[in-house]
């Protein structure tokens, strides 16, 4: 093992190989971070959409709850058909 490390350090090919391996490792770590950031942003976007949908549903529920009986019937008739 020490011979291999000495060869890597002592030869031009070994140094270039070490530099290339280091570069590939750095690029790989960078790409992993970018991917993780993208996944996090995607999850945040989904959660935001779910929250907006929930807020919309709660507002509609509050509107319907505050209606009197005749208004509620008219609202339901608008969405339900006899067909």
mmCIF file of C-alpha atoms in Angstrom:
data_model
loop_
_atom_site.group_PDB
_atom_site.id
_atom_site.type_symbol
_atom_site.label_atom_id
_atom_site.label_comp_id
_atom_site.label_asym_id
_atom_site.label_seq_id
_atom_site.Cartn_x
_atom_site.Cartn_y
_atom_site.Cartn_z
ATOM 1 C CA UNK A 1 0.000 0.000 0.000
ATOM 2 C CA UNK A 2 2.839 2.388 0.845
ATOM 3 C CA UNK A 3 4.468 1.602 -2.490
ATOM 4 C CA UNK A 4 1.300 2.546 -4.329
ATOM 5 C CA UNK A 5 1.012 5.831 -2.447
ATOM 6 C CA UNK A 6 4.710 6.554 -3.019
ATOM 7 C CA UNK A 7 4.280 5.843 -6.735
ATOM 8 C CA UNK A 8 1.210 8.100 -6.897
ATOM 9 C CA UNK A 9 3.069 10.895 -5.193
ATOM 10 C CA UNK A 10 6.326 10.397 -7.048
ATOM 11 C CA UNK A 11 5.224 9.918 -10.649
ATOM 12 C CA UNK A 12 3.705 12.434 -13.013
ATOM 13 C CA UNK A 13 0.905 10.023 -13.960
ATOM 14 C CA UNK A 14 0.147 9.396 -10.296
ATOM 15 C CA UNK A 15 -0.098 13.097 -9.509
ATOM 16 C CA UNK A 16 -2.341 13.721 -12.515
ATOM 17 C CA UNK A 17 -4.488 10.762 -11.493
ATOM 18 C CA UNK A 18 -4.773 12.086 -7.949
ATOM 19 C CA UNK A 19 -5.723 15.535 -9.218
ATOM 20 C CA UNK A 20 -8.303 14.003 -11.579
ATOM 21 C CA UNK A 21 -9.752 11.882 -8.780
ATOM 22 C CA UNK A 22 -9.945 14.924 -6.534
ATOM 23 C CA UNK A 23 -11.668 16.934 -9.271
ATOM 24 C CA UNK A 24 -14.210 14.157 -9.909
ATOM 25 C CA UNK A 25 -14.893 13.908 -6.177
ATOM 26 C CA UNK A 26 -15.418 17.669 -5.837
ATOM 27 C CA UNK A 27 -17.721 17.745 -8.866
ATOM 28 C CA UNK A 28 -19.664 14.767 -7.504
ATOM 29 C CA UNK A 29 -20.137 16.422 -4.120
ATOM 30 C CA UNK A 30 -21.223 19.644 -5.816
ATOM 31 C CA UNK A 31 -23.789 17.796 -7.945
ATOM 32 C CA UNK A 32 -25.124 15.971 -4.885
ATOM 33 C CA UNK A 33 -25.623 19.300 -3.102
ATOM 34 C CA UNK A 34 -27.348 20.824 -6.117
ATOM 35 C CA UNK A 35 -29.653 17.808 -6.386
ATOM 36 C CA UNK A 36 -30.516 17.942 -2.685
ATOM 37 C CA UNK A 37 -31.253 21.667 -2.947
ATOM 38 C CA UNK A 38 -33.529 20.986 -5.921
ATOM 39 C CA UNK A 39 -35.395 18.276 -4.051
ATOM 40 C CA UNK A 40 -35.827 20.566 -1.057
ATOM 41 C CA UNK A 41 -37.158 23.361 -3.258
ATOM 42 C CA UNK A 42 -39.553 20.942 -4.978
ATOM 43 C CA UNK A 43 -40.878 19.692 -1.632
ATOM 44 C CA UNK A 44 -41.326 23.279 -0.420
ATOM 45 C CA UNK A 45 -43.255 24.125 -3.585
ATOM 46 C CA UNK A 46 -45.537 21.104 -3.086
ATOM 47 C CA UNK A 47 -46.176 21.988 0.544
ATOM 48 C CA UNK A 48 -46.948 25.571 -0.413
ATOM 49 C CA UNK A 49 -49.477 24.367 -2.985
ATOM 50 C CA UNK A 50 -51.091 22.077 -0.405
ATOM 51 C CA UNK A 51 -51.330 24.942 2.071
ATOM 52 C CA UNK A 52 -52.912 27.224 -0.527
ATOM 53 C CA UNK A 53 -55.441 24.515 -1.361
ATOM 54 C CA UNK A 54 -56.262 24.021 2.310
ATOM 55 C CA UNK A 55 -56.670 27.773 2.842
ATOM 56 C CA UNK A 56 -59.015 27.952 -0.154
ATOM 57 C CA UNK A 57 -61.089 25.037 1.169
ATOM 58 C CA UNK A 58 -61.308 26.595 4.645
ATOM 59 C CA UNK A 59 -62.422 29.931 3.206
ATOM 60 C CA UNK A 60 -65.102 28.211 1.133
ATOM 61 C CA UNK A 61 -66.228 26.248 4.174
ATOM 62 C CA UNK A 62 -66.459 29.432 6.230
ATOM 63 C CA UNK A 63 -68.485 31.141 3.500
ATOM 64 C CA UNK A 64 -70.918 28.232 3.298
ATOM 65 C CA UNK A 65 -71.233 27.989 7.081
ATOM 66 C CA UNK A 66 -72.121 31.680 7.369
ATOM 67 C CA UNK A 67 -74.877 31.469 4.734
ATOM 68 C CA UNK A 68 -78.484 31.174 5.764
ATOM 69 C CA UNK A 69 -80.509 28.164 4.647
ATOM 70 C CA UNK A 70 -81.906 29.661 1.422
ATOM 71 C CA UNK A 71 -78.496 30.919 0.302
ATOM 72 C CA UNK A 72 -76.981 27.522 1.018
ATOM 73 C CA UNK A 73 -79.667 25.766 -1.057
ATOM 74 C CA UNK A 74 -79.068 28.140 -3.968
ATOM 75 C CA UNK A 75 -75.320 27.549 -3.700
ATOM 76 C CA UNK A 76 -75.769 23.778 -3.741
ATOM 77 C CA UNK A 77 -78.220 23.972 -6.677
ATOM 78 C CA UNK A 78 -75.542 25.785 -8.650
ATOM 79 C CA UNK A 79 -73.210 22.769 -8.285
ATOM 80 C CA UNK A 80 -75.722 19.902 -8.494
ATOM 81 C CA UNK A 81 -77.726 19.251 -11.633
ATOM 82 C CA UNK A 82 -80.756 17.028 -12.275
ATOM 83 C CA UNK A 83 -79.162 15.364 -15.303
#
